[in-house]
């Protein structure tokens, strides 16, 4: 959110409408570009997995081709996301799309050896963290108030829908010709780049050249602001906890279907369980964002957070796959109801100059948490039955979510954090403008974004002067309304 935009707190009048959100031309361009690139990504995942398997007849290499897309987040997600803060958001998104387009075309060239395919895939996915971080930081500059929450909910929902559509389309196209599927993905990146280039305004960088330091230091500031600010830390705990439990049915679906398929074919049972959570997420995002006003969504956030693992506890009773799918869908519905609210609060409580870095921290955390959850529950399922593992794991999740909900900051703390972030961004913007008028001779610390109240202080040389470094708002405690 731009520092100059007034604080738009939730209004009891009712939610923003889809028409209001899509009336914003820039949001429409980002939304469409995201949908296209996501669908292309999932098409390519299905195609590359099949292509590698056909070339090698190795399940391990085929799985490696699928898993390689997660590596950049795990090995350097926050660092790569920090790069987005140093450059114009539109420029970052366009360049990343074009790079991925070219690399996808290279993978599609017939006869490329499998090691080279894996290397090119890894290089392609290196563009994901900066691109997604730039988009995450851009959207709050395009939408404000409740439009931001509804807009984020729509993008989350289309991401889930893209997963279902992309996998189905990718499997169908790849069965005919994997190369065609890869070229389709390259085309979606080209269209995405064009939409962003011509549909989004070219804004100045969030971090001025005068404010840059070492890339590792800037990345560390992202961790400091997320985990050192009480409001942001509370949101991070809630989001990470939700991911820790909601992903388990999908991650164990193959084994669950094989051992407990009942009257269904094992393949059909697996597909139903895996698709249930995304479908529930889509419905939850659409229903909650439209049926309830901003204040009600805030009040529902904590109950929905507790409901998300609670919905999976009945797995203890070893229900048939269709019931498991309904439980997973209910979990996805609850997560989608609270997650956009959490995300909306998160981006509003961050100054403009920290959003991309904070997104890198959160996205990496989500990837790691989901991987750990599936790995741990998978290991437990080697010793105990899957229904028992999922049921007990989810019951522990209910306790964890209840504690997180009870420790949720007060509403006054949330409002204070949002106001502090706006003042920080405004001060940085004024300082940057003064520096430009002075011919770039302003001190380095006066040109960059200030950390919001409650965040760890910057090093002494960045805190010692300049209007962006001197403002202060006393941090207040916040109570529940939600992560988003």
Short mmCIF file of C-alpha atoms in Angstrom, two decimals:
data_model
loop_
_atom_site.label_atom_id
_atom_site.label_comp_id
_atom_site.label_asym_id
_atom_site.label_seq_id
_atom_site.Cartn_x
_atom_site.Cartn_y
_atom_site.Cartn_z
CA UNK A 1 0.00 0.00 0.00
CA UNK A 2 1.31 3.44 -0.87
CA UNK A 3 2.40 5.49 2.07
CA UNK A 4 0.30 8.42 0.91
CA UNK A 5 -2.94 6.44 0.88
CA UNK A 6 -5.08 7.15 3.93
CA UNK A 7 -5.69 4.36 6.40
CA UNK A 8 -8.76 2.48 5.20
CA UNK A 9 -9.99 0.44 8.11
CA UNK A 10 -12.67 -2.18 7.63
CA UNK A 11 -16.08 -0.67 7.20
CA UNK A 12 -19.31 -2.18 8.53
CA UNK A 13 -21.12 -1.13 5.34
CA UNK A 14 -20.30 -4.37 3.55
CA UNK A 15 -17.61 -6.02 1.50
CA UNK A 16 -16.08 -4.60 -1.64
CA UNK A 17 -17.63 -6.12 -4.76
CA UNK A 18 -15.87 -8.09 -7.47
CA UNK A 19 -16.93 -5.40 -9.93
CA UNK A 20 -15.20 -2.72 -7.88
CA UNK A 21 -12.03 -4.77 -7.68
CA UNK A 22 -11.90 -5.68 -11.37
CA UNK A 23 -12.75 -2.11 -12.36
CA UNK A 24 -9.13 -1.38 -11.49
CA UNK A 25 -7.25 -1.82 -14.76
CA UNK A 26 -3.92 -2.61 -13.15
CA UNK A 27 -5.39 -5.28 -10.91
CA UNK A 28 -7.12 -6.88 -13.89
CA UNK A 29 -3.80 -7.07 -15.72
CA UNK A 30 -1.98 -8.61 -12.74
CA UNK A 31 -4.84 -11.04 -12.06
CA UNK A 32 -4.99 -12.26 -15.66
CA UNK A 33 -1.21 -12.50 -15.93
CA UNK A 34 -1.06 -14.52 -12.71
CA UNK A 35 -3.77 -16.92 -13.86
CA UNK A 36 -2.05 -17.47 -17.21
CA UNK A 37 1.41 -18.07 -15.78
CA UNK A 38 0.10 -20.38 -13.04
CA UNK A 39 -1.86 -22.50 -15.49
CA UNK A 40 1.20 -22.66 -17.72
CA UNK A 41 3.37 -23.68 -14.76
CA UNK A 42 1.13 -26.60 -13.81
CA UNK A 43 0.83 -27.68 -17.44
CA UNK A 44 4.63 -27.68 -17.64
CA UNK A 45 4.99 -29.64 -14.38
CA UNK A 46 2.77 -32.39 -15.72
CA UNK A 47 4.56 -32.35 -19.08
CA UNK A 48 8.11 -32.33 -17.74
CA UNK A 49 7.37 -35.12 -15.28
CA UNK A 50 6.06 -37.28 -18.11
CA UNK A 51 8.86 -36.25 -20.47
CA UNK A 52 11.58 -37.21 -17.98
CA UNK A 53 9.87 -40.49 -17.20
CA UNK A 54 9.56 -41.37 -20.90
CA UNK A 55 13.24 -40.58 -21.42
CA UNK A 56 14.55 -42.48 -18.40
CA UNK A 57 11.80 -44.81 -17.12
CA UNK A 58 12.96 -43.65 -13.68
CA UNK A 59 10.35 -42.74 -11.07
CA UNK A 60 13.04 -41.01 -8.98
CA UNK A 61 14.15 -38.72 -11.82
CA UNK A 62 10.55 -38.00 -12.72
CA UNK A 63 9.86 -37.01 -9.11
CA UNK A 64 13.02 -34.89 -9.10
CA UNK A 65 11.72 -33.00 -12.12
CA UNK A 66 8.55 -32.22 -10.18
CA UNK A 67 10.30 -31.32 -6.93
CA UNK A 68 12.96 -29.06 -8.46
CA UNK A 69 10.46 -26.19 -8.62
CA UNK A 70 10.52 -25.96 -4.82
CA UNK A 71 14.30 -25.73 -4.49
CA UNK A 72 14.76 -21.99 -5.16
CA UNK A 73 12.45 -21.11 -2.25
CA UNK A 74 14.28 -23.47 0.05
CA UNK A 75 17.85 -22.55 -0.89
CA UNK A 76 17.47 -18.83 -1.47
CA UNK A 77 13.86 -17.63 -1.50
CA UNK A 78 14.26 -14.61 0.83
CA UNK A 79 17.52 -13.59 -0.88
CA UNK A 80 15.98 -13.73 -4.36
CA UNK A 81 12.86 -11.92 -3.17
CA UNK A 82 15.02 -9.10 -1.80
CA UNK A 83 16.14 -8.38 -5.36
CA UNK A 84 12.59 -7.31 -6.18
CA UNK A 85 12.85 -4.50 -3.62
CA UNK A 86 15.87 -3.05 -5.43
CA UNK A 87 14.16 -2.62 -8.79
CA UNK A 88 10.87 -1.43 -10.24
CA UNK A 89 8.18 -4.02 -9.59
CA UNK A 90 6.86 -3.96 -13.15
CA UNK A 91 10.36 -4.37 -14.54
CA UNK A 92 11.07 -7.35 -12.27
CA UNK A 93 7.85 -9.12 -13.26
CA UNK A 94 8.34 -8.58 -16.98
CA UNK A 95 11.99 -9.66 -17.01
CA UNK A 96 11.23 -12.79 -14.96
CA UNK A 97 8.42 -13.75 -17.37
CA UNK A 98 10.64 -13.29 -20.41
CA UNK A 99 13.50 -15.27 -18.86
CA UNK A 100 11.15 -18.14 -18.04
CA UNK A 101 9.67 -18.02 -21.53
CA UNK A 102 13.10 -18.43 -23.15
CA UNK A 103 14.15 -21.23 -20.81
CA UNK A 104 10.90 -23.12 -21.42
CA UNK A 105 11.50 -22.94 -25.15
CA UNK A 106 14.99 -24.39 -24.56
CA UNK A 107 13.53 -27.29 -22.56
CA UNK A 108 11.09 -27.97 -25.40
CA UNK A 109 13.91 -28.49 -27.93
CA UNK A 110 13.86 -32.20 -28.90
CA UNK A 111 16.77 -34.31 -27.71
CA UNK A 112 17.77 -32.22 -24.69
CA UNK A 113 19.40 -34.63 -22.19
CA UNK A 114 17.65 -35.15 -18.86
CA UNK A 115 20.39 -33.53 -16.69
CA UNK A 116 20.13 -30.43 -18.86
CA UNK A 117 16.33 -30.45 -18.53
CA UNK A 118 16.66 -30.51 -14.74
CA UNK A 119 19.24 -27.71 -14.83
CA UNK A 120 17.03 -25.57 -17.08
CA UNK A 121 14.03 -26.24 -14.86
CA UNK A 122 15.99 -25.09 -11.83
CA UNK A 123 17.10 -21.95 -13.67
CA UNK A 124 13.49 -21.29 -14.67
CA UNK A 125 12.21 -21.55 -11.12
CA UNK A 126 14.89 -19.16 -9.84
CA UNK A 127 12.76 -16.40 -11.36
CA UNK A 128 9.75 -17.36 -9.23
CA UNK A 129 10.74 -15.73 -5.89
CA UNK A 130 11.55 -12.24 -7.25
CA UNK A 131 8.54 -12.30 -9.59
CA UNK A 132 6.08 -13.34 -6.90
CA UNK A 133 7.62 -10.98 -4.36
CA UNK A 134 7.26 -8.06 -6.78
CA UNK A 135 3.62 -8.97 -7.44
CA UNK A 136 2.90 -9.28 -3.72
CA UNK A 137 4.40 -5.83 -3.09
CA UNK A 138 2.64 -4.29 -6.10
CA UNK A 139 -0.94 -5.29 -5.32
CA UNK A 140 -1.22 -3.14 -2.14
CA UNK A 141 -0.16 -0.16 -4.29
CA UNK A 142 -3.01 -0.90 -6.71
CA UNK A 143 -5.82 -1.78 -4.28
CA UNK A 144 -6.56 -0.38 -0.82
CA UNK A 145 -9.00 -1.02 2.00
CA UNK A 146 -11.45 -3.88 1.57
CA UNK A 147 -10.76 -4.01 -2.16
CA UNK A 148 -7.28 -5.24 -1.25
CA UNK A 149 -8.67 -8.11 0.85
CA UNK A 150 -11.15 -9.16 -1.85
CA UNK A 151 -8.48 -8.82 -4.54
CA UNK A 152 -6.04 -11.00 -2.59
CA UNK A 153 -8.78 -13.56 -2.01
CA UNK A 154 -9.50 -13.71 -5.74
CA UNK A 155 -5.84 -14.23 -6.61
CA UNK A 156 -5.55 -17.00 -4.00
CA UNK A 157 -8.65 -18.69 -5.40
CA UNK A 158 -7.48 -18.46 -9.00
CA UNK A 159 -4.16 -19.97 -7.94
CA UNK A 160 -6.00 -23.02 -6.58
CA UNK A 161 -8.19 -23.23 -9.70
CA UNK A 162 -5.11 -22.97 -11.90
CA UNK A 163 -3.62 -25.96 -10.11
CA UNK A 164 -6.63 -28.14 -10.94
CA UNK A 165 -7.02 -26.88 -14.52
CA UNK A 166 -3.28 -26.89 -15.21
CA UNK A 167 -2.71 -30.44 -14.04
CA UNK A 168 -5.68 -31.76 -15.99
CA UNK A 169 -4.74 -29.85 -19.15
CA UNK A 170 -1.07 -30.68 -18.74
CA UNK A 171 -1.73 -34.39 -18.39
CA UNK A 172 -3.97 -34.36 -21.47
CA UNK A 173 -1.58 -32.33 -23.64
CA UNK A 174 1.52 -34.16 -22.43
CA UNK A 175 -0.04 -37.53 -23.27
CA UNK A 176 -0.32 -36.27 -26.83
CA UNK A 177 2.95 -34.32 -27.03
CA UNK A 178 4.96 -33.06 -24.02
CA UNK A 179 6.79 -30.54 -26.21
CA UNK A 180 3.49 -28.86 -27.05
CA UNK A 181 2.70 -28.48 -23.35
CA UNK A 182 6.08 -26.80 -22.73
CA UNK A 183 5.51 -24.39 -25.62
CA UNK A 184 2.07 -23.57 -24.20
CA UNK A 185 3.76 -22.65 -20.94
CA UNK A 186 6.27 -20.44 -22.80
CA UNK A 187 3.35 -18.71 -24.52
CA UNK A 188 1.62 -18.02 -21.18
CA UNK A 189 4.80 -16.34 -19.90
CA UNK A 190 4.92 -14.17 -23.03
CA UNK A 191 1.28 -13.13 -22.59
CA UNK A 192 1.86 -12.48 -18.89
CA UNK A 193 4.83 -10.22 -19.67
CA UNK A 194 2.78 -8.27 -22.22
CA UNK A 195 -0.14 -7.82 -19.81
CA UNK A 196 2.10 -6.51 -17.04
CA UNK A 197 4.18 -4.31 -19.34
CA UNK A 198 1.21 -2.56 -20.92
CA UNK A 199 -1.35 -2.87 -18.12
CA UNK A 200 0.62 -1.82 -15.04
CA UNK A 201 2.05 1.61 -14.27
CA UNK A 202 5.82 1.91 -13.95
CA UNK A 203 6.41 2.98 -10.36
CA UNK A 204 9.77 3.97 -8.84
CA UNK A 205 11.72 1.45 -6.81
CA UNK A 206 10.68 0.91 -3.20
CA UNK A 207 14.34 0.91 -2.10
CA UNK A 208 16.42 3.74 -3.47
CA UNK A 209 20.01 3.21 -4.54
CA UNK A 210 21.15 5.40 -1.65
CA UNK A 211 19.49 3.07 0.84
CA UNK A 212 20.96 -0.19 -0.44
CA UNK A 213 23.43 -2.13 1.65
CA UNK A 214 24.70 -5.70 1.33
CA UNK A 215 22.09 -8.07 -0.13
CA UNK A 216 22.43 -10.45 2.82
CA UNK A 217 21.90 -7.60 5.24
CA UNK A 218 18.79 -6.45 3.42
CA UNK A 219 17.48 -10.02 3.44
CA UNK A 220 18.10 -10.28 7.18
CA UNK A 221 16.03 -7.12 7.68
CA UNK A 222 13.11 -8.99 6.11
CA UNK A 223 13.35 -11.66 8.82
CA UNK A 224 13.80 -9.01 11.50
CA UNK A 225 10.70 -7.08 10.54
CA UNK A 226 8.48 -10.18 10.24
CA UNK A 227 9.54 -11.86 13.48
CA UNK A 228 10.51 -8.75 15.43
CA UNK A 229 7.21 -6.90 14.96
CA UNK A 230 4.47 -8.27 17.29
CA UNK A 231 1.61 -7.89 14.79
CA UNK A 232 3.52 -9.40 11.87
CA UNK A 233 4.84 -12.21 14.05
CA UNK A 234 1.32 -13.10 15.17
CA UNK A 235 0.15 -13.23 11.55
CA UNK A 236 3.13 -15.37 10.56
CA UNK A 237 2.44 -17.87 13.36
CA UNK A 238 -1.20 -18.19 12.34
CA UNK A 239 -0.41 -18.65 8.63
CA UNK A 240 2.41 -21.13 9.22
CA UNK A 241 0.23 -23.14 11.62
CA UNK A 242 -2.58 -23.29 9.04
CA UNK A 243 -0.18 -24.60 6.41
CA UNK A 244 1.23 -27.17 8.85
CA UNK A 245 -2.08 -29.04 8.98
CA UNK A 246 -4.07 -28.24 5.85
CA UNK A 247 -1.52 -29.78 3.46
CA UNK A 248 -1.43 -33.22 5.11
CA UNK A 249 -4.38 -34.93 3.35
CA UNK A 250 -3.03 -33.85 -0.04
CA UNK A 251 0.49 -34.97 0.80
CA UNK A 252 -0.62 -38.42 1.99
CA UNK A 253 -3.35 -38.87 -0.62
CA UNK A 254 -1.55 -41.51 -2.69
CA UNK A 255 -0.86 -43.82 0.25
CA UNK A 256 -4.23 -43.08 1.85
CA UNK A 257 -6.06 -44.02 -1.35
CA UNK A 258 -4.03 -47.18 -1.84
CA UNK A 259 -4.66 -48.45 1.70
CA UNK A 260 -8.20 -47.16 2.30
CA UNK A 261 -9.81 -46.83 -1.16
CA UNK A 262 -12.86 -48.86 -0.17
CA UNK A 263 -15.22 -49.27 -3.12
CA UNK A 264 -13.38 -46.73 -5.26
CA UNK A 265 -10.49 -47.25 -7.61
CA UNK A 266 -7.26 -46.19 -5.89
CA UNK A 267 -6.45 -43.65 -8.62
CA UNK A 268 -9.90 -42.09 -8.40
CA UNK A 269 -9.70 -41.96 -4.59
CA UNK A 270 -6.32 -40.19 -4.77
CA UNK A 271 -7.60 -37.64 -7.28
CA UNK A 272 -10.67 -36.88 -5.16
CA UNK A 273 -8.63 -36.37 -1.98
CA UNK A 274 -5.99 -34.21 -3.71
CA UNK A 275 -8.56 -32.01 -5.46
CA UNK A 276 -10.76 -31.53 -2.39
CA UNK A 277 -8.63 -28.99 -0.55
CA UNK A 278 -8.14 -26.67 -3.58
CA UNK A 279 -11.87 -26.86 -4.37
CA UNK A 280 -12.76 -26.03 -0.76
CA UNK A 281 -10.25 -23.17 -0.83
CA UNK A 282 -11.84 -21.70 -3.97
CA UNK A 283 -15.34 -21.89 -2.47
CA UNK A 284 -14.18 -20.46 0.86
CA UNK A 285 -12.44 -17.52 -0.75
CA UNK A 286 -15.47 -16.65 -2.87
CA UNK A 287 -18.14 -17.19 -0.23
CA UNK A 288 -16.47 -15.51 2.75
CA UNK A 289 -15.27 -12.50 0.75
CA UNK A 290 -18.76 -11.87 -0.65
CA UNK A 291 -21.09 -12.99 2.15
CA UNK A 292 -19.49 -11.05 5.00
CA UNK A 293 -18.41 -7.47 5.50
CA UNK A 294 -14.90 -6.48 6.59
CA UNK A 295 -15.66 -6.37 10.33
CA UNK A 296 -17.36 -9.75 10.29
CA UNK A 297 -14.48 -11.31 8.36
CA UNK A 298 -12.08 -10.03 11.01
CA UNK A 299 -14.19 -11.50 13.79
CA UNK A 300 -14.46 -14.83 11.94
CA UNK A 301 -10.76 -15.16 11.33
CA UNK A 302 -9.79 -16.75 14.64
CA UNK A 303 -12.70 -19.24 14.71
CA UNK A 304 -11.89 -20.24 11.12
CA UNK A 305 -8.23 -20.70 12.07
CA UNK A 306 -9.23 -23.19 14.79
CA UNK A 307 -11.77 -24.85 12.47
CA UNK A 308 -9.17 -25.59 9.78
CA UNK A 309 -7.40 -28.41 11.73
CA UNK A 310 -10.59 -29.32 13.61
CA UNK A 311 -12.23 -30.31 10.32
CA UNK A 312 -9.63 -33.08 9.88
CA UNK A 313 -9.91 -34.61 13.36
CA UNK A 314 -12.71 -37.04 12.30
CA UNK A 315 -10.12 -38.78 10.12
CA UNK A 316 -9.42 -40.73 13.32
CA UNK A 317 -12.49 -42.84 12.55
CA UNK A 318 -11.08 -44.07 9.20
CA UNK A 319 -13.85 -42.67 6.96
CA UNK A 320 -14.14 -43.64 3.27
CA UNK A 321 -12.33 -41.50 0.65
CA UNK A 322 -15.39 -39.40 -0.19
CA UNK A 323 -15.75 -38.39 3.45
CA UNK A 324 -12.01 -37.71 3.67
CA UNK A 325 -12.41 -35.43 0.64
CA UNK A 326 -15.27 -33.57 2.35
CA UNK A 327 -13.12 -33.09 5.46
CA UNK A 328 -10.22 -31.80 3.35
CA UNK A 329 -12.59 -29.46 1.49
CA UNK A 330 -13.93 -28.11 4.80
CA UNK A 331 -10.35 -27.50 5.93
CA UNK A 332 -9.59 -25.67 2.67
CA UNK A 333 -12.78 -23.59 3.06
CA UNK A 334 -11.76 -22.49 6.57
CA UNK A 335 -8.20 -21.63 5.51
CA UNK A 336 -9.47 -19.58 2.56
CA UNK A 337 -11.84 -17.71 4.86
CA UNK A 338 -9.09 -16.52 7.17
CA UNK A 339 -6.01 -16.38 4.92
CA UNK A 340 -6.96 -13.36 2.75
CA UNK A 341 -7.79 -11.38 5.90
CA UNK A 342 -4.41 -12.31 7.33
CA UNK A 343 -2.61 -11.36 4.13
CA UNK A 344 -4.45 -8.05 3.90
CA UNK A 345 -3.43 -7.11 7.42
CA UNK A 346 0.12 -8.27 6.80
CA UNK A 347 0.72 -6.09 3.75
CA UNK A 348 -0.98 -3.08 5.34
CA UNK A 349 1.23 -3.36 8.43
CA UNK A 350 4.36 -3.22 6.27
CA UNK A 351 5.94 -0.07 4.83
CA UNK A 352 6.30 -0.13 1.05
CA UNK A 353 10.05 -0.67 1.17
CA UNK A 354 9.79 -3.98 3.07
CA UNK A 355 6.95 -5.80 1.35
CA UNK A 356 8.93 -7.85 -1.17
CA UNK A 357 11.43 -8.99 1.46
CA UNK A 358 8.70 -9.89 3.94
CA UNK A 359 6.89 -11.82 1.22
CA UNK A 360 10.07 -13.81 0.59
CA UNK A 361 10.25 -14.72 4.26
CA UNK A 362 6.61 -15.80 4.39
CA UNK A 363 6.65 -17.72 1.11
CA UNK A 364 9.79 -19.60 2.08
CA UNK A 365 8.31 -20.39 5.48
CA UNK A 366 5.15 -21.77 3.88
CA UNK A 367 7.17 -23.99 1.53
CA UNK A 368 9.34 -25.32 4.35
CA UNK A 369 6.40 -25.83 6.73
CA UNK A 370 4.41 -27.76 4.13
CA UNK A 371 7.37 -29.95 3.25
CA UNK A 372 8.12 -30.69 6.90
CA UNK A 373 4.46 -31.49 7.62
CA UNK A 374 4.22 -34.01 4.79
CA UNK A 375 7.62 -35.52 5.61
CA UNK A 376 6.90 -35.96 9.33
CA UNK A 377 3.38 -37.33 8.86
CA UNK A 378 4.68 -39.63 6.13
CA UNK A 379 7.31 -41.02 8.49
CA UNK A 380 4.70 -41.47 11.24
CA UNK A 381 2.43 -43.23 8.76
CA UNK A 382 5.15 -45.83 8.24
CA UNK A 383 4.57 -46.92 11.86
CA UNK A 384 0.93 -46.04 12.51
CA UNK A 385 -2.21 -46.01 10.37
CA UNK A 386 -2.78 -42.94 8.19
CA UNK A 387 -6.20 -42.09 9.72
CA UNK A 388 -4.65 -42.18 13.20
CA UNK A 389 -1.72 -40.01 12.15
CA UNK A 390 -3.91 -37.40 10.41
CA UNK A 391 -6.47 -37.34 13.23
CA UNK A 392 -3.94 -36.92 16.04
CA UNK A 393 -1.83 -34.46 14.00
CA UNK A 394 -4.97 -32.35 13.43
CA UNK A 395 -6.00 -32.56 17.10
CA UNK A 396 -2.60 -31.14 18.03
CA UNK A 397 -3.28 -28.46 15.42
CA UNK A 398 -6.50 -27.49 17.17
CA UNK A 399 -4.55 -26.87 20.39
CA UNK A 400 -1.87 -24.88 18.55
CA UNK A 401 -4.42 -22.77 16.68
CA UNK A 402 -6.36 -22.12 19.89
CA UNK A 403 -3.20 -20.83 21.57
CA UNK A 404 -2.41 -18.66 18.55
CA UNK A 405 -5.97 -17.27 18.59
CA UNK A 406 -5.83 -16.52 22.31
CA UNK A 407 -2.54 -14.67 21.91
CA UNK A 408 -3.79 -12.69 18.92
CA UNK A 409 -3.03 -8.95 19.22
CA UNK A 410 -5.74 -6.46 20.09
CA UNK A 411 -7.53 -4.38 17.49
CA UNK A 412 -5.88 -1.24 18.80
CA UNK A 413 -2.46 -2.83 18.26
CA UNK A 414 -3.40 -3.76 14.70
CA UNK A 415 -4.57 -0.24 13.93
CA UNK A 416 -1.42 1.23 15.49
CA UNK A 417 0.78 -1.08 13.39
CA UNK A 418 -1.00 -0.10 10.18
CA UNK A 419 -0.73 3.59 11.02
CA UNK A 420 2.94 3.19 11.89
CA UNK A 421 3.64 1.47 8.57
CA UNK A 422 1.93 4.28 6.66
CA UNK A 423 3.88 6.92 8.51
CA UNK A 424 7.11 5.04 7.87
CA UNK A 425 6.39 4.81 4.16
CA UNK A 426 5.32 8.44 3.99
CA UNK A 427 8.44 9.64 5.75
CA UNK A 428 10.63 7.57 3.45
CA UNK A 429 8.83 8.89 0.39
CA UNK A 430 9.28 12.50 1.52
CA UNK A 431 12.94 11.88 2.33
CA UNK A 432 13.50 10.27 -1.07
CA UNK A 433 11.89 13.23 -2.80
CA UNK A 434 14.01 15.69 -0.84
CA UNK A 435 17.12 13.74 -1.77
CA UNK A 436 16.24 13.90 -5.45
CA UNK A 437 15.62 17.66 -5.26
CA UNK A 438 18.98 18.08 -3.58
CA UNK A 439 20.69 16.31 -6.43
CA UNK A 440 21.07 12.97 -4.65
CA UNK A 441 23.32 14.44 -1.94
CA UNK A 442 21.08 13.48 0.98
CA UNK A 443 22.43 11.11 3.57
CA UNK A 444 21.95 7.44 2.80
CA UNK A 445 19.72 6.76 5.77
CA UNK A 446 17.27 9.49 4.78
CA UNK A 447 16.38 7.92 1.47
CA UNK A 448 15.19 4.50 2.47
CA UNK A 449 12.08 3.06 4.07
CA UNK A 450 11.83 3.22 7.81
CA UNK A 451 10.94 0.22 9.89
CA UNK A 452 7.52 0.36 11.57
CA UNK A 453 7.17 0.68 15.29
CA UNK A 454 7.79 -2.53 17.10
CA UNK A 455 10.32 -3.79 14.58
CA UNK A 456 13.97 -4.26 15.46
CA UNK A 457 15.97 -1.12 14.98
CA UNK A 458 18.29 -0.68 12.04
CA UNK A 459 22.04 -0.52 12.52
CA UNK A 460 23.28 2.72 14.03
CA UNK A 461 24.44 4.28 10.81
CA UNK A 462 20.93 3.88 9.34
CA UNK A 463 19.14 5.09 12.45
CA UNK A 464 21.24 8.13 13.19
CA UNK A 465 19.52 10.70 11.04
CA UNK A 466 17.00 11.71 8.45
CA UNK A 467 13.22 12.07 8.78
CA UNK A 468 12.63 8.48 7.71
CA UNK A 469 14.64 7.21 10.67
CA UNK A 470 13.39 9.53 13.40
CA UNK A 471 9.62 9.03 13.52
CA UNK A 472 8.24 6.78 16.24
CA UNK A 473 4.83 5.44 17.14
CA UNK A 474 4.45 3.63 20.42
CA UNK A 475 3.55 0.02 19.70
CA UNK A 476 0.21 -1.10 21.10
CA UNK A 477 -1.03 -4.61 21.81
CA UNK A 478 -3.61 -5.99 19.34
CA UNK A 479 -6.42 -8.37 19.64
CA UNK A 480 -7.86 -10.61 17.27
CA UNK A 481 -9.53 -9.78 14.18
CA UNK A 482 -7.34 -11.58 11.93
CA UNK A 483 -4.58 -12.17 9.77
CA UNK A 484 -5.74 -10.47 6.81
#
